[in-house]
Amino acid sequence: DAGVIQSPRHEVTEMGQEVTLRCKLISGHNSLFWYRQTMMRGLELLIYFNNNVPIDDSGMPEDRFSAKMPNASFSTLKIQPSEPRDSAVYFCASNNDPNSPLHFGNGTRLTVT
Amino acid sequence: QKEVEQNSGPLSVPEGAIASLNCTYSDRVSQSFFWYRQYSGKSPELIMSIYSNGDKEDGRFTAQLNKASQYVSLLIRDSQPSDSATYLCAVNFGNEKLTFGTGTRLTIIP
């Protein structure tokens, strides 16, 4: 089991540029979660999917953020245009049951200058 | 607003002593509870899960759940320097998603 795989590990970009973060779920898992972590706010849930369908996107900060799950094993989180306040570590996590623990990817550290 | 509260620390504990980490949550209907450990620059990793009142032990770790008082705690016995990390409490409020506390930073002093 390769675990949840995220790419890239690090992303440095200039304000106004588009950023795309990628995530591959653990095989057999049917729920995917995107979290953002900062020192000030901790781990915040942005959006989660169940069986490829977005269930709750109330944590998405604003329209600049969008997420897709084109198939059962892959998801993208896009920020367009990016801003310095988007700088954070973005984690993807998955599980196969609402009461089971989440398995996290290694995260993408995003820096927007 | 469903919330999970933790003391941010830092909590300093001598090597070999017991480290006690506490977490309170806002909703009595919460169903599942988890403790994650996060080393600096790394992703959260699961240490313990607990679903019913009482104690659950796994090696040097014990999770304690009291639903009536709405708290969950983590005890680490015989603390080791490698236990130095941030510990995150997470609660499933019955809505398929985990809400995390802001974490407690633990330092084990050799």
Coordinates of C-alpha atoms in Angstrom, one line a residue:
Chain A
D1 CA 0.0 0.0 0.0
A2 CA 1.7 3.2 -1.2
G3 CA -0.5 5.5 1.0
V4 CA -1.9 8.8 0.0
I5 CA 0.4 10.4 -2.5
Q6 CA 0.5 14.2 -3.0
S7 CA 2.4 16.3 -5.5
P8 CA 4.3 18.5 -5.6
R9 CA 5.9 18.4 -2.2
H10 CA 6.9 22.1 -2.4
E11 CA 5.5 24.9 -4.6
V12 CA 6.8 28.4 -4.7
T13 CA 4.9 30.8 -7.0
E14 CA 4.2 34.5 -7.4
M15 CA 1.0 36.2 -6.5
G16 CA -1.6 35.9 -9.3
Q17 CA -0.3 32.6 -10.6
E18 CA -2.5 29.5 -10.8
V19 CA -1.5 26.7 -8.5
T20 CA -2.7 23.0 -8.8
L21 CA -2.2 20.5 -6.1
R22 CA -2.7 16.8 -6.7
C23 CA -3.7 13.8 -4.6
K24 CA -4.0 10.1 -5.2
L25 CA -6.1 8.2 -2.7
I26 CA -5.3 4.9 -1.1
S27 CA -6.8 2.1 -3.2
G28 CA -10.2 1.1 -1.8
H29 CA -10.8 4.4 0.0
N30 CA -13.9 6.2 -1.1
S31 CA -13.7 9.5 0.9
L32 CA -11.2 12.3 0.2
F33 CA -10.5 15.3 2.3
W34 CA -8.5 18.5 1.6
Y35 CA -7.1 20.3 4.7
R36 CA -5.0 23.4 5.0
Q37 CA -2.6 23.8 8.0
T38 CA -1.1 27.1 9.2
M39 CA 0.4 28.0 12.5
M40 CA -2.4 30.4 13.3
R41 CA -5.4 28.3 12.4
G42 CA -4.2 24.7 12.7
L43 CA -5.7 22.1 10.4
E44 CA -8.8 23.4 8.6
L45 CA -11.0 21.3 6.4
L46 CA -11.5 22.8 3.0
I47 CA -13.6 20.3 1.2
Y48 CA -14.4 16.6 1.2
F49 CA -15.7 14.1 -1.4
N50 CA -17.5 10.8 -1.0
N51 CA -17.6 8.5 -4.0
N52 CA -16.3 11.3 -6.2
V53 CA -19.1 13.7 -5.2
P54 CA -18.3 16.9 -3.3
I55 CA -20.2 16.7 0.0
D56 CA -19.2 19.8 1.9
D57 CA -17.2 22.7 0.5
S58 CA -18.1 25.2 3.3
G59 CA -14.4 25.4 4.3
M60 CA -13.3 26.6 0.9
P61 CA -12.1 30.2 1.5
E62 CA -13.4 31.9 -1.6
D63 CA -14.1 31.4 -5.3
R64 CA -10.4 31.4 -6.0
F65 CA -10.3 27.8 -4.6
S66 CA -11.8 24.9 -6.5
A67 CA -11.5 21.1 -6.2
K68 CA -12.3 18.3 -8.5
M69 CA -12.3 14.5 -8.3
P70 CA -12.4 13.3 -11.9
N71 CA -12.2 9.6 -10.8
A72 CA -12.2 7.4 -7.8
S73 CA -8.5 7.6 -7.1
F74 CA -7.5 11.2 -8.0
S75 CA -8.2 14.7 -6.9
T76 CA -6.9 18.2 -7.6
L77 CA -7.1 21.5 -5.6
K78 CA -6.7 24.6 -7.7
I79 CA -6.1 28.2 -6.5
Q80 CA -6.5 30.8 -9.2
P81 CA -5.3 33.5 -8.7
S82 CA -3.0 32.7 -5.8
E83 CA -2.3 35.2 -3.0
P84 CA 0.4 35.4 -0.3
R85 CA -2.2 34.6 2.4
D86 CA -2.7 31.2 0.7
S87 CA 0.8 30.2 1.9
A88 CA 0.3 27.1 4.0
V89 CA 0.7 23.3 4.0
Y90 CA -2.1 21.6 2.1
F91 CA -2.8 18.0 3.1
C92 CA -4.9 15.4 1.4
A93 CA -6.4 12.5 3.4
S94 CA -8.6 9.6 2.8
N95 CA -10.6 6.9 4.5
N96 CA -13.1 4.2 3.7
D97 CA -15.7 4.6 6.4
P98 CA -17.0 7.8 8.2
N99 CA -15.9 6.5 11.6
S100 CA -12.5 5.3 10.5
P101 CA -9.3 7.3 10.9
L102 CA -7.9 9.5 8.1
H103 CA -4.7 8.6 6.4
F104 CA -2.8 11.7 5.4
G105 CA -0.5 12.3 2.5
N106 CA 2.9 14.0 3.0
G107 CA 1.4 17.4 2.2
T108 CA 2.3 20.2 -0.2
R109 CA 4.0 23.3 1.2
L110 CA 2.8 26.3 -0.8
T111 CA 4.6 29.6 -0.7
V112 CA 3.1 32.5 -2.6
T113 CA 5.3 35.6 -2.8
Chain B
Q1 CA -20.1 25.6 15.6
K2 CA -18.6 22.2 16.6
E3 CA -15.3 22.8 18.2
V4 CA -12.3 20.8 19.6
E5 CA -10.2 22.5 22.2
Q6 CA -6.6 21.7 23.2
N7 CA -4.1 23.5 25.3
S8 CA -1.4 24.6 22.8
G9 CA 1.4 24.1 25.3
P10 CA 4.3 23.8 25.1
L11 CA 4.1 21.0 27.6
S12 CA 7.5 19.9 29.0
V13 CA 7.9 16.5 30.6
P14 CA 11.1 14.8 31.9
E15 CA 12.2 11.6 30.2
G16 CA 10.6 8.6 31.8
A17 CA 7.7 10.5 33.3
I18 CA 4.0 10.3 32.2
A19 CA 2.8 12.9 29.7
S20 CA -0.9 13.8 29.9
L21 CA -2.6 15.6 27.0
N22 CA -6.2 16.7 27.2
C23 CA -8.9 17.6 24.7
T24 CA -12.5 18.9 25.1
Y25 CA -15.2 19.0 22.5
S26 CA -18.4 20.8 22.1
D27 CA -21.0 18.2 21.0
R28 CA -22.4 15.3 23.0
V29 CA -23.4 13.3 19.9
S30 CA -19.8 12.9 18.8
Q31 CA -19.1 9.3 17.8
S32 CA -15.4 8.7 17.2
F33 CA -12.2 10.2 18.6
F34 CA -8.6 10.1 17.4
W35 CA -5.2 11.2 18.6
Y36 CA -2.6 12.1 15.9
R37 CA 1.1 12.8 16.3
Q38 CA 2.8 15.3 14.0
Y39 CA 6.5 15.8 13.9
S40 CA 7.7 19.2 12.6
G41 CA 7.5 19.3 8.8
K42 CA 5.7 16.0 8.6
S43 CA 2.1 14.9 8.2
P44 CA -0.2 13.8 11.0
E45 CA 0.0 10.1 11.8
L46 CA -2.6 8.2 13.8
I47 CA -1.7 7.0 17.3
M48 CA -5.0 6.0 18.9
S49 CA -8.7 5.8 18.1
I50 CA -11.4 5.4 20.7
Y51 CA -15.1 5.0 20.3
S52 CA -16.6 4.2 23.7
N53 CA -16.2 5.5 27.3
G54 CA -13.3 4.3 29.3
D55 CA -9.7 3.6 28.7
K56 CA -7.9 2.0 25.7
E57 CA -4.3 1.0 26.0
D58 CA -1.8 0.4 23.2
G59 CA 1.8 0.0 24.3
R60 CA 2.9 3.1 26.2
F61 CA -0.2 5.0 25.1
T62 CA -3.6 5.1 26.8
A63 CA -6.6 7.0 25.5
Q64 CA -9.3 7.9 27.9
L65 CA -12.8 9.0 26.9
N66 CA -15.5 10.5 29.0
K67 CA -18.5 11.4 26.9
A68 CA -20.6 12.8 29.7
S69 CA -17.9 15.4 30.5
Q70 CA -17.0 15.7 26.8
Y71 CA -13.3 15.2 27.1
V72 CA -10.7 12.8 25.7
S73 CA -7.2 12.5 26.9
L74 CA -3.9 10.8 25.9
L75 CA -1.4 9.4 28.4
I76 CA 2.1 8.6 27.3
R77 CA 4.0 6.4 29.9
D78 CA 7.8 6.3 30.1
S79 CA 8.1 9.3 27.9
Q80 CA 10.9 9.2 25.4
P81 CA 12.7 12.1 23.5
S82 CA 11.2 10.6 20.3
D83 CA 7.7 11.4 21.7
S84 CA 8.5 15.2 21.3
A85 CA 6.0 16.3 18.7
T86 CA 2.6 18.1 18.4
Y87 CA -0.4 16.0 19.3
L88 CA -3.6 16.6 17.6
C89 CA -7.0 15.6 18.9
A90 CA -9.7 14.9 16.3
V91 CA -13.4 14.4 16.7
N92 CA -16.0 13.0 14.3
F93 CA -19.2 14.9 15.2
G94 CA -21.3 12.4 13.3
N95 CA -21.1 14.2 10.0
E96 CA -18.4 12.2 8.2
K97 CA -15.7 14.7 8.7
L98 CA -13.0 15.1 11.3
T99 CA -12.6 18.3 13.2
F100 CA -9.1 18.9 14.6
G101 CA -7.9 20.8 17.6
T102 CA -5.0 23.2 17.2
G103 CA -2.7 20.7 18.8
T104 CA -0.5 20.5 22.0
R105 CA 3.3 20.8 21.5
L106 CA 5.0 18.2 23.8
T107 CA 8.7 18.3 24.6
I108 CA 10.4 15.5 26.4
I109 CA 13.4 16.7 28.4
P110 CA 16.3 14.1 28.5

